[in-house]
Short mmCIF file of C-alpha atoms and ligand atoms in Angstrom, two decimals:
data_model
loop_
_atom_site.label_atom_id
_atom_site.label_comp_id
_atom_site.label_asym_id
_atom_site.label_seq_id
_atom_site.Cartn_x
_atom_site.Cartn_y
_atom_site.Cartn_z
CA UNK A 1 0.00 0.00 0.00
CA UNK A 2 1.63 3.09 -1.14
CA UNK A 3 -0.11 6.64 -0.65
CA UNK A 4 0.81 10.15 -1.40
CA UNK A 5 -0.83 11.69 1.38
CA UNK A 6 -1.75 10.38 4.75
CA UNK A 7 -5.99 11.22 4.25
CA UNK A 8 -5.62 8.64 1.24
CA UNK A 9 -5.55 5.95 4.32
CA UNK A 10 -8.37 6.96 5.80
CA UNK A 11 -11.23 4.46 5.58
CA UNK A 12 -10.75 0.95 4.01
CA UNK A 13 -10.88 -0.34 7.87
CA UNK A 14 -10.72 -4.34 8.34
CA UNK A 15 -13.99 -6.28 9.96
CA UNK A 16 -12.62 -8.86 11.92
CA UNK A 17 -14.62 -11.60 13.59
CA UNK A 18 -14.82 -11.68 17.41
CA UNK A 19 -13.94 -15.49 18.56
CA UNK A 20 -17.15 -17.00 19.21
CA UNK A 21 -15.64 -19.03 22.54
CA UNK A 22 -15.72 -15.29 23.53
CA UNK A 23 -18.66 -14.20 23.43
CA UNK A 24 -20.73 -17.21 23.31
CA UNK A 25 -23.09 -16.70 20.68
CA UNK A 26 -23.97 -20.22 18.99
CA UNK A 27 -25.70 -19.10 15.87
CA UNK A 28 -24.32 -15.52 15.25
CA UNK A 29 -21.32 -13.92 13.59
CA UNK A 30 -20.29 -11.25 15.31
CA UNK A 31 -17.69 -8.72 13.57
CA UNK A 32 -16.03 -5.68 14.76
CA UNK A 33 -15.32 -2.95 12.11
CA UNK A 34 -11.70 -1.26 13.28
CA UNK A 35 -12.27 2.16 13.06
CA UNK A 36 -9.70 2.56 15.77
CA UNK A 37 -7.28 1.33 12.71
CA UNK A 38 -7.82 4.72 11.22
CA UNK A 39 -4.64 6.88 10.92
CA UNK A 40 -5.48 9.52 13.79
CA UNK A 41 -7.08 6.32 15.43
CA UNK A 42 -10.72 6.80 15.23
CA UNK A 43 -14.16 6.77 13.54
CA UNK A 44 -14.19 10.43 13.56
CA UNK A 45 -11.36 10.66 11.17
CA UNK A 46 -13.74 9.77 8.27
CA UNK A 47 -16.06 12.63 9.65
CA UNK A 48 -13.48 15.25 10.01
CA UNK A 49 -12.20 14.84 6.57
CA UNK A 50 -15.22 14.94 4.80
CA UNK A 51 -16.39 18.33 6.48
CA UNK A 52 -13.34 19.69 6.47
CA UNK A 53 -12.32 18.83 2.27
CA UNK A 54 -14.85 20.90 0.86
CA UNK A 55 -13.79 24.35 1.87
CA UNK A 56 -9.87 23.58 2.82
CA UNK A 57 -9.12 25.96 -0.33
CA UNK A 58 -11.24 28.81 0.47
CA UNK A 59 -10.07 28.61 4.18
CA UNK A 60 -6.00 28.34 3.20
CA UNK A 61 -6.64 31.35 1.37
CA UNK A 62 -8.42 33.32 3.95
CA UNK A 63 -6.48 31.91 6.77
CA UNK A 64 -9.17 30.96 8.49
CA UNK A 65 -8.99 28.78 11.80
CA UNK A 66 -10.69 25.64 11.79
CA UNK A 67 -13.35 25.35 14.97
CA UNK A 68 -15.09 22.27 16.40
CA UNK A 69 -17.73 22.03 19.39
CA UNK A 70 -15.54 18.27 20.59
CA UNK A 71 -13.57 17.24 23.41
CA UNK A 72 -12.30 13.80 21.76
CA UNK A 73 -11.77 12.23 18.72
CA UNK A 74 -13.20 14.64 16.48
CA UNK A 75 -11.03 17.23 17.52
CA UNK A 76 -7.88 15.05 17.52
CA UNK A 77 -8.45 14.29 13.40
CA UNK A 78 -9.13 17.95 12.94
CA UNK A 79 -5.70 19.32 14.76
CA UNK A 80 -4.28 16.94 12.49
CA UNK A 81 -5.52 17.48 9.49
CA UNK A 82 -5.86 21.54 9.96
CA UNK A 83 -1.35 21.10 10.50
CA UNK A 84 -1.66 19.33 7.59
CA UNK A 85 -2.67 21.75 5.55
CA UNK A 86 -1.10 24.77 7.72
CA UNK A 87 -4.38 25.79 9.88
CA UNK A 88 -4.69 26.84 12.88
CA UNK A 89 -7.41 24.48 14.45
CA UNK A 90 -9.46 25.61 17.87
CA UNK A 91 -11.29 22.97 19.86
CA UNK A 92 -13.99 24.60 22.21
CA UNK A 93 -15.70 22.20 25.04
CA UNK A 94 -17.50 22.51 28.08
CA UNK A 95 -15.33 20.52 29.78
CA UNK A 96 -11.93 18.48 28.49
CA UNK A 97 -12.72 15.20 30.49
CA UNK A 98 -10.19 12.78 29.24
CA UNK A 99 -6.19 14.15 30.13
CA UNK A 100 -4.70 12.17 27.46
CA UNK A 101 -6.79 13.87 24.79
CA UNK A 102 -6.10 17.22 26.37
CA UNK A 103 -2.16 17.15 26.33
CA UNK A 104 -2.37 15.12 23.09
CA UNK A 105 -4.46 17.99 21.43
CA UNK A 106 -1.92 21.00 22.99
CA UNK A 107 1.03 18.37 21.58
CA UNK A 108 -0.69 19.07 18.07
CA UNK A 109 -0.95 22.51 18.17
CA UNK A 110 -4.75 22.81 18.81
CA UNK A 111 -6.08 25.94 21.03
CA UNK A 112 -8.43 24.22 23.61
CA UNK A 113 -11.63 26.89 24.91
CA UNK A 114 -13.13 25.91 27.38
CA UNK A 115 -17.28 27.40 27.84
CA UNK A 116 -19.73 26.63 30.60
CA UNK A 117 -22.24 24.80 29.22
CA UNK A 118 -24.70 21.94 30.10
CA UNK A 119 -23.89 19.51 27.33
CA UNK A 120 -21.14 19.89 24.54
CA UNK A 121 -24.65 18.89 22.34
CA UNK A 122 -26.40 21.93 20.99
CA UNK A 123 -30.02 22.40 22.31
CA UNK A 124 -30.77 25.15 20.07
CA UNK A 125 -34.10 26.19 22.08
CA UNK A 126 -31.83 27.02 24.79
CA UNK A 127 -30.63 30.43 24.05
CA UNK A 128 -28.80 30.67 27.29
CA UNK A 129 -26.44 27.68 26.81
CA UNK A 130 -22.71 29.52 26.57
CA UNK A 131 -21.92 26.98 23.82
CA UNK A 132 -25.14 27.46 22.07
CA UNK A 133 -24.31 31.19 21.89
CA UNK A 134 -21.08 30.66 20.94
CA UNK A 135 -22.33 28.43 18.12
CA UNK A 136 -24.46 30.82 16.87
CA UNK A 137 -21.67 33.57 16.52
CA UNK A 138 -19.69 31.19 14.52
CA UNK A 139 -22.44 30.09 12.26
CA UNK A 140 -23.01 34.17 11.62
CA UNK A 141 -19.23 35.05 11.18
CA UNK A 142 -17.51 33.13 8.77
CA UNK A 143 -15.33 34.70 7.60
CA UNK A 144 -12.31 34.00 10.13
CA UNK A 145 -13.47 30.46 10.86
CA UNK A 146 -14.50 27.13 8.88
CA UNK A 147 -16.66 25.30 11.58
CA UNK A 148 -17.17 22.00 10.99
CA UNK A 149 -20.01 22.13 12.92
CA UNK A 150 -20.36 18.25 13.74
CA UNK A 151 -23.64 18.09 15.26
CA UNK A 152 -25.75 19.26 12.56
CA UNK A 153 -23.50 18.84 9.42
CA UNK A 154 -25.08 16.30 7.03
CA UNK A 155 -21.00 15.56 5.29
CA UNK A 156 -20.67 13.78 8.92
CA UNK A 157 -23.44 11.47 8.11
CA UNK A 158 -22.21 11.17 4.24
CA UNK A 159 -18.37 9.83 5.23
CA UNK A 160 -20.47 7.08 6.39
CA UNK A 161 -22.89 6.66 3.38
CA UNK A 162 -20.07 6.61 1.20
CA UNK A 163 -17.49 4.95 3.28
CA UNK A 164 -18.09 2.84 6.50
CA UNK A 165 -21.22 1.47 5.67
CA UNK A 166 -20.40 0.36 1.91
CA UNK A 167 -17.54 -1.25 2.98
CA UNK A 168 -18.69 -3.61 5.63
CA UNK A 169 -21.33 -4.36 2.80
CA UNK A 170 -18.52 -5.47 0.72
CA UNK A 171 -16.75 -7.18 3.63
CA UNK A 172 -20.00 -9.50 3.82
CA UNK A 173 -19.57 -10.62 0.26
CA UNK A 174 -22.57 -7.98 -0.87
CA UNK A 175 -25.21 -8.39 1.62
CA UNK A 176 -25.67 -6.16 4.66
CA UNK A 177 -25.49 -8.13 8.69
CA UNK A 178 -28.71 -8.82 10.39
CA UNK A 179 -28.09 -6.72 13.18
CA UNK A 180 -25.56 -3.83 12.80
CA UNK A 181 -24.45 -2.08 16.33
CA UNK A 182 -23.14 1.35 17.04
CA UNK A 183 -22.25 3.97 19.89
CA UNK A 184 -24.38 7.11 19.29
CA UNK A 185 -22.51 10.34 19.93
CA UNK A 186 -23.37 13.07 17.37
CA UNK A 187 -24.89 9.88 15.53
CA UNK A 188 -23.35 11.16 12.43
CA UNK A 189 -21.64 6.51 12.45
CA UNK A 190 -24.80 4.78 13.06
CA UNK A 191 -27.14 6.97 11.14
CA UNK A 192 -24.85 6.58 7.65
CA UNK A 193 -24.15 3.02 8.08
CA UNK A 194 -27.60 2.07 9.00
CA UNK A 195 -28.94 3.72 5.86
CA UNK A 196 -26.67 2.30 3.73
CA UNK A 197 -27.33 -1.20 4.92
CA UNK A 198 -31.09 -0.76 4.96
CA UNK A 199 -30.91 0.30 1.16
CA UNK A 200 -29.42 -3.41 1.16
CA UNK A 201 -31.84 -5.06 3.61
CA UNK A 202 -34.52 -3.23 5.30
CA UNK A 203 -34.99 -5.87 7.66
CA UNK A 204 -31.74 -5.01 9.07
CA UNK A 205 -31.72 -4.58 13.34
CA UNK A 206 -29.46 -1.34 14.03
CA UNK A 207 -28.97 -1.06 18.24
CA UNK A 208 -28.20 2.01 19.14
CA UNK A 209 -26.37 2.21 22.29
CA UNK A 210 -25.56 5.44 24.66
CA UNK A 211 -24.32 5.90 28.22
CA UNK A 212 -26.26 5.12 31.22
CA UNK A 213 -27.65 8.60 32.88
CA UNK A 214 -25.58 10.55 34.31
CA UNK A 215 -22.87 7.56 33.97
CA UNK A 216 -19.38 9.08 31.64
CA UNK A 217 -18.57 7.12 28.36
CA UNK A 218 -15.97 9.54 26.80
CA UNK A 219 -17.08 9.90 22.99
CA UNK A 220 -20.68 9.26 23.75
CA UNK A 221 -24.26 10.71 25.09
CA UNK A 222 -26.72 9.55 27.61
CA UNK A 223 -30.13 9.14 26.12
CA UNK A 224 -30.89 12.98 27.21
CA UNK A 225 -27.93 14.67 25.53
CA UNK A 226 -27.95 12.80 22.25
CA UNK A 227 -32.00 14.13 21.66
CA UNK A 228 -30.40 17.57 21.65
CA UNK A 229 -27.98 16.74 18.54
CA UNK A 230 -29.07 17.82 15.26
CA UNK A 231 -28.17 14.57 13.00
CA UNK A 232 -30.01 12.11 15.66
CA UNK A 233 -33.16 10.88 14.66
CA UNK A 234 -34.55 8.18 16.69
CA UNK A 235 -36.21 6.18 13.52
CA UNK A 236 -32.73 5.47 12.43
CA UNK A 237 -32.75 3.11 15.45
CA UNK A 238 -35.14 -0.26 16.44
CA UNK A 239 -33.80 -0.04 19.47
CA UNK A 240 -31.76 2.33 21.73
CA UNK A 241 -30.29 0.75 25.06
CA UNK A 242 -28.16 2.40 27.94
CA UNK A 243 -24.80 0.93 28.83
CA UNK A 244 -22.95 1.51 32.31
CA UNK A 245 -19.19 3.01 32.38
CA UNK A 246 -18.49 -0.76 34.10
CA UNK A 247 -19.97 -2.37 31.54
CA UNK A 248 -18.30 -0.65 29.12
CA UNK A 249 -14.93 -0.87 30.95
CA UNK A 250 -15.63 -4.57 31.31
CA UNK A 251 -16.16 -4.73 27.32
CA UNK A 252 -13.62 -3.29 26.43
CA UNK A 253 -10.92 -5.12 28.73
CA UNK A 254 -12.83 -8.44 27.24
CA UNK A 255 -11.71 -7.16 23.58
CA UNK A 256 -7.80 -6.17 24.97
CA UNK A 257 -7.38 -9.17 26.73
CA UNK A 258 -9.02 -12.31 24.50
CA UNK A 259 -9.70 -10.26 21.34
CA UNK A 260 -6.59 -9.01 20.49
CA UNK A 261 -8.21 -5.60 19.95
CA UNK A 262 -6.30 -2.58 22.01
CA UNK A 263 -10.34 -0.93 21.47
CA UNK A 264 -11.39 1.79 24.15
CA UNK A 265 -14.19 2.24 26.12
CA UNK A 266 -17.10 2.62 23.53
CA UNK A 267 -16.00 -0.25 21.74
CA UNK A 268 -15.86 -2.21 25.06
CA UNK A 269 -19.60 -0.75 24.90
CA UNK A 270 -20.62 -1.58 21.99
CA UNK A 271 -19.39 -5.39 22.11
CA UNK A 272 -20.87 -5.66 25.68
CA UNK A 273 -24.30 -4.16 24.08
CA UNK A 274 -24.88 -6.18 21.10
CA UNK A 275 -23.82 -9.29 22.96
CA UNK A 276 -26.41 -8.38 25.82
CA UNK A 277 -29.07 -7.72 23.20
CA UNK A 278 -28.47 -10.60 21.07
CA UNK A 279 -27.99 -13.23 23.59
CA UNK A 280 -31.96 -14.05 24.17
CA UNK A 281 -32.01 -13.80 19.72
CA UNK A 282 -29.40 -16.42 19.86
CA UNK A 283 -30.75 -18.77 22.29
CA UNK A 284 -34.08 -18.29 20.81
CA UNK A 285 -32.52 -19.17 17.08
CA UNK A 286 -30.84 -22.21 18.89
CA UNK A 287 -33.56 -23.45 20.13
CA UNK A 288 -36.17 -23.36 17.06
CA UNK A 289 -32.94 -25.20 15.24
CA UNK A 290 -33.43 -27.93 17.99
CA UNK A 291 -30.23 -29.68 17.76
CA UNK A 292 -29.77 -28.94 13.79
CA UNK A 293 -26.73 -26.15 12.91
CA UNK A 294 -28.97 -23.51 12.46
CA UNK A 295 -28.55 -20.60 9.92
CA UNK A 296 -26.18 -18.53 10.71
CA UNK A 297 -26.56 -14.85 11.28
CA UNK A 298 -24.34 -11.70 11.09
CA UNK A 299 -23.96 -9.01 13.54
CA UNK A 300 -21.65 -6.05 13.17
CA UNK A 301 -20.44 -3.30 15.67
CA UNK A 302 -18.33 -0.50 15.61
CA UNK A 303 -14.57 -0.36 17.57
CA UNK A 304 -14.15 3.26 17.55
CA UNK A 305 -10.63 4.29 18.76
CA UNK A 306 -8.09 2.54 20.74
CA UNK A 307 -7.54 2.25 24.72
CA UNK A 308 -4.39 3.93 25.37
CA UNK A 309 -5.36 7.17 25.79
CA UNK A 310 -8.50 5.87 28.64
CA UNK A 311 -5.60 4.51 30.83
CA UNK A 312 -6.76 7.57 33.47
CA UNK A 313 -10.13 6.57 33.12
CA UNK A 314 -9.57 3.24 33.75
CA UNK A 315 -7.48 4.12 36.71
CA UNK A 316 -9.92 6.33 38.36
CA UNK A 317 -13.17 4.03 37.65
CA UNK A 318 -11.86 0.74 38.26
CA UNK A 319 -8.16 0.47 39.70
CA UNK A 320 -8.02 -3.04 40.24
CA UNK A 321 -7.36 -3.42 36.76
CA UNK A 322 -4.27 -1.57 37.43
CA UNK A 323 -3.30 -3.58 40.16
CA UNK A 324 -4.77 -0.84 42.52
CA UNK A 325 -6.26 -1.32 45.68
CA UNK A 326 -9.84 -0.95 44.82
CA UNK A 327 -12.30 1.65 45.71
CA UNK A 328 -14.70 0.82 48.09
CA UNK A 329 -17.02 3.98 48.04
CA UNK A 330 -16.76 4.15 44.07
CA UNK A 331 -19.59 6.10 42.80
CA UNK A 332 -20.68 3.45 40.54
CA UNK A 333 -21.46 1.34 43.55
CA UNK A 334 -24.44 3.34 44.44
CA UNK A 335 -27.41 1.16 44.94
CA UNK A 336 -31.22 1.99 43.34
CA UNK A 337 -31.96 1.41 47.24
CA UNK A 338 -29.41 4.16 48.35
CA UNK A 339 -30.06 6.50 45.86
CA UNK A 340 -34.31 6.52 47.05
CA UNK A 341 -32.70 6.87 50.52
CA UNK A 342 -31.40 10.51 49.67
CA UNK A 343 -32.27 13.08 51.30
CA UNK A 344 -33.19 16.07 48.49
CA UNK A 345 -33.89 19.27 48.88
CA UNK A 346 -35.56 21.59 46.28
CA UNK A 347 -35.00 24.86 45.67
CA UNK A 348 -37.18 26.44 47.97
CA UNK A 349 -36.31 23.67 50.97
CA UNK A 350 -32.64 24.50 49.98
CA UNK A 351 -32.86 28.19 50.01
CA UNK A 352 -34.58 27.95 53.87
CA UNK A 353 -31.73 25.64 54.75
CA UNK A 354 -29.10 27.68 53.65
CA UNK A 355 -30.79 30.63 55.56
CA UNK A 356 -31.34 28.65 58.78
CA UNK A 357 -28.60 26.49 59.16
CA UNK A 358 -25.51 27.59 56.69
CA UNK A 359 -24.65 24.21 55.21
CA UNK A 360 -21.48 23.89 53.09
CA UNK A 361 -22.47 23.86 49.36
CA UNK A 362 -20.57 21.98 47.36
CA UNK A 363 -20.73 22.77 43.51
CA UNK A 364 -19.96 19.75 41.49
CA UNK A 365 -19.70 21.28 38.04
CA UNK A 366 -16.86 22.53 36.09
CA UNK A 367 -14.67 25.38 37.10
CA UNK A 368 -16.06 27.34 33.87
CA UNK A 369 -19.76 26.91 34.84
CA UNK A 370 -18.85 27.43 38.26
CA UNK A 371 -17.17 30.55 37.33
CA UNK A 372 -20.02 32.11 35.59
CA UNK A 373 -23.02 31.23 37.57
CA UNK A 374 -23.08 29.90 41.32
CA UNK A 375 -25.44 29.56 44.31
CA UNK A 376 -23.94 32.33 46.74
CA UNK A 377 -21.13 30.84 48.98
CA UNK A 378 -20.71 27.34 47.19
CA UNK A 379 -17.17 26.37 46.96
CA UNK A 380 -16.25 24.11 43.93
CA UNK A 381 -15.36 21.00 44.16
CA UNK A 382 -15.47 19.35 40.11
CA UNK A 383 -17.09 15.84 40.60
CA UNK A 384 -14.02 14.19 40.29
CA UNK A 385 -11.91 15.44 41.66
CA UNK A 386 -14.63 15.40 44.78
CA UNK A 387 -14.45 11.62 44.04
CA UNK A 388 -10.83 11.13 44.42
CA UNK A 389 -11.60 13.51 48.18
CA UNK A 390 -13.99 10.49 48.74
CA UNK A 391 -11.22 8.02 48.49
CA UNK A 392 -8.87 9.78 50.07
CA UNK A 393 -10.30 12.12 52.74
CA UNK A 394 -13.32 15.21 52.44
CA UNK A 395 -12.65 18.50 53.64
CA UNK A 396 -15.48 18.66 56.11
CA UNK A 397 -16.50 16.37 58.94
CA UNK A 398 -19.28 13.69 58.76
CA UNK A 399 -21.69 16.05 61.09
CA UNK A 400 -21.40 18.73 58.94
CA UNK A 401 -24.57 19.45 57.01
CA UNK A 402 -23.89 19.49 53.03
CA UNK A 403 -25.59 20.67 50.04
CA UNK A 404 -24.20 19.04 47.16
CA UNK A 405 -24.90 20.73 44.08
CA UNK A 406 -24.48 19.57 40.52
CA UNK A 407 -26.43 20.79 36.92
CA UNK A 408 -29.40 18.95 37.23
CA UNK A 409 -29.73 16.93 40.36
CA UNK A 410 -28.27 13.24 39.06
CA UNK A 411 -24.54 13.66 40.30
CA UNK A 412 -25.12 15.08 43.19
CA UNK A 413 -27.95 12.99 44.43
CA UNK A 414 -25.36 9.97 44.18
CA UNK A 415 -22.42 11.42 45.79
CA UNK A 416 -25.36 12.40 48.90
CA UNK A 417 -26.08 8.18 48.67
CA UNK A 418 -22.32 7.41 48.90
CA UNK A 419 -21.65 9.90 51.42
CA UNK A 420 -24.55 8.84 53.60
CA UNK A 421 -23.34 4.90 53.38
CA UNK A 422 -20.02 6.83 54.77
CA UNK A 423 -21.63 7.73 57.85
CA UNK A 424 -22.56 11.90 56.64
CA UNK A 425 -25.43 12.46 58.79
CA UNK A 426 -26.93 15.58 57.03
CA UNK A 427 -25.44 15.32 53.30
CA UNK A 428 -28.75 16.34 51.04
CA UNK A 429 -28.59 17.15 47.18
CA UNK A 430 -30.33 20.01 45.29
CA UNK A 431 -32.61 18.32 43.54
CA UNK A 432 -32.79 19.29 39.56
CA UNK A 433 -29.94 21.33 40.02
CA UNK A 434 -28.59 24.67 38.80
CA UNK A 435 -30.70 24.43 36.30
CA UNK A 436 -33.66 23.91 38.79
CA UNK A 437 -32.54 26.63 40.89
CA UNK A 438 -31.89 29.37 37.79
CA UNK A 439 -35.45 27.87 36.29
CA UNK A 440 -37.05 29.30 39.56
CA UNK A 441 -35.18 32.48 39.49
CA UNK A 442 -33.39 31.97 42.49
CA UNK A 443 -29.96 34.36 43.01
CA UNK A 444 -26.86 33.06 40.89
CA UNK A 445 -23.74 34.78 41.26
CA UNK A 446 -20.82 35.82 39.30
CA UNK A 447 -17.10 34.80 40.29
C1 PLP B 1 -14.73 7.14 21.08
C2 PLP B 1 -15.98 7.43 20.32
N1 PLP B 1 -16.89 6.48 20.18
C3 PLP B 1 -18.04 6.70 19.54
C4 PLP B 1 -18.34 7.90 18.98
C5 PLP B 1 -19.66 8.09 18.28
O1 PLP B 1 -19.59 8.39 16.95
P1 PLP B 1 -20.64 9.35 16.25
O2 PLP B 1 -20.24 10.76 16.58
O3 PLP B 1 -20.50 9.06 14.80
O4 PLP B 1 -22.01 9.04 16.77
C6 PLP B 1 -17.42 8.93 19.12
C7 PLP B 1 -17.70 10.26 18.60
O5 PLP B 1 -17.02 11.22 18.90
C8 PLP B 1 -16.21 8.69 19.80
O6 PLP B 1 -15.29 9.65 19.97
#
């Protein structure tokens, strides 16, 4: 394979078959397409050159810098491929949750801005949203940017309809799987595949999969955040299930360890999703077979990027499989039982109990929301670094009454759980939030 330039290697990915002592499926093929085999090492590589070929002349000639609402992947192909081509390229999040992708990104020249904002998804009826501001102004002005614009650009979708999805076609020798699988993050993956394999076979099954609530899967939504993203449209789907952080963790050291695949987390969450949706299809197929071989059947999911740069993730979720001492009070060993337990207050209960008794408030969020909006006298504590305090020792004594704060209630009312199972006797959480508490008008303040 010889290529002039490296966005000529971009696509062409192999589909391997998962080892069916694996995962344990009797009558299905299951197949992994390696997107994490692409040259910046992700799915989002086809994506990012697609949007960003069309207008790379105009913008060399105006100098325009390239901008991208994207904390991950999508930002890592576009520093790339902006260098390549002499750009400047300017990443602008919420929040930068995964370290390696951070210094990785500053390592390649990207400028990282950080907003406040609820979700790095665009809920364009919410006018107040920093980022959706922010991607207005770009949309209006652009004459000193070329913003890919992700979320809502239909050449995200296309690299999909053209590439991905016609090649795992070809990869089954012309016919499309029976069930095709896929992480849903601006959906831009599942949405082009899918079409192009029901064009083949509209009876195919396409799972979409997205993060439990309020659970982190870097590089994907929870059901809430992905209904704000422009290209997601829930008919592309037959079904849409929720996968933990665990699960996904546990998927994805499953693929490392007996697959041979060095996937990351939302592979590990896709394999662990279409093997937890197609068990019950498989044993059911076995079953009407009774004893023959039965037909077999194809399934096909997506490995999106690689694991090395989730090694932080890994360590702070589950550090065991670092050879860590484990965590005892993780958050993601909150019972349903614990969580019903917590005491929350809303915003009127809250605002007496500030009043009467002074509690300590502890604002979960990110330093930039924190910094532009706060209940009066919360410190800020960002949610994990408040879980590594868990671990390792809270600033405040287990009698001292605690209002834990976070944007819309979820977070917070699981650190109360944990912290109550720790022996806090008046730990309560705000329920819905800063969101709640700005929706009734209550005071916000400035840093
Ligand atoms: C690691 C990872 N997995 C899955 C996805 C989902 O892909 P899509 O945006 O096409 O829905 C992304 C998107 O950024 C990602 O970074």
């Amino acid at each position: 394979m010889r290529y002039d330039d490296i966005t000529e290697a971009i696509g062409n990915t192999p589909l391997v078959r998962i080892d069916p002592a694996v995962h344990g499926l009797r009558t299905i093929d299951l197949y992994a397409k390696l997107e994490m085999l692409n040259p910046f090492g992700s799915v989002k590589d086809r994506a990012a050159w697609n949007m960003l070929r069309p207008d790379l002349a105009g913008a060399v000639e105006r100098d325009a810098q390239v901008v991208e609402l994207s904390s991950g992947n999508t930002a890592k192909a576009l520093a790339v491929l902006a260098g390549l081509h002499g750009l400047r390229f300017r990443s602008v999040t919420n929040r930068m949750r995964v370290p390696e992708l951070r210094e990785l990104l500053l390592l390649l020249g990207a400028e990282i801005e950080e907003l406040p904002g609820r979700s790095e998804c665009l809920d364009p009826t919410d006018t107040d949203d920093p980022l959706t501001q922010f991607h207005r102004a770009l949309t209006e002005d652009g004459a000193h940017h070329l913003h890919t614009d992700q979320y809502f650009n239909p050449r995200n979708t296309e690299a999909h309809t053209t590439g991905t999805g016609p090649e795992i076609v070809k990869d089954l020798g012309g016919r499309a799987p029976d069930w095709f699988v896929a992480c849903v993050g601006t959906a831009g993956s599942s949405t082009g595949v899918a079409r192009v394999l029901r064009e083949h076979d509209p009876g195919v099954g396409v799972l979409g999969l997205v993060a439990a609530k309020s659970d982190f899967i870097p590089g994907i939504r929870t059901l809430d955040e992905v209904a704000e993203v422009g290209l997601f449209d829930p008919e592309t789907y037959d079904v849409i299930e929720a996968v933990t952080a665990d699960e996904a963790i546990d998927g994805m050291v499953e693929l490392n360890r007996r697959c041979g695949l060095l996937a990351g987390p939302t592979s590990g969450a896709a394999y662990r999703g279409a093997v937890s949706h197609l068990r019950p299809l498989d044993e059911e197929r076995a079953r009407r077979a009774s004893g023959e071989p039965a037909e077999r059947a194809t399934a096909v999911f997506i490995a999106c990027d690689r694991v090395e740069s989730y090694l932080g993730y890994v360590r702070r979720r589950r550090p065991e499989l670092l050879g860590r001492a484990p965590h005892r009070n993780a958050l993601a060993t909150v019972t349903e039982a614990e969580l019903a337990a917590v005491r929350d207050a809303g915003v009127a209960e809250a605002r007496r109990w500030i009043e009467e008794e002074r509690p300590l408030v502890v604002d979960l969020r990110g330093s930039h929301a924190y910094a532009a909006l706060h209940i009066e006298g919360a410190i800020n504590i960002v949610d994990e670094l408040f879980e590594q305090q868990v671990h390792g020792g809270l600033p405040f004594g287990r009698d001292r009454p605690v209002l834990l704060v976070c944007p819309v209630g979820e977070k917070s009312a699981r650190f109360a759980a944990l912290l109550t199972r720790m022996g806090h006797t008046n730990v309560r959480s705000l329920a819905g939030g800063v969101v709640a508490w700005r929706d009734a008008g209550a005071p916000l303040v400035r840093e």
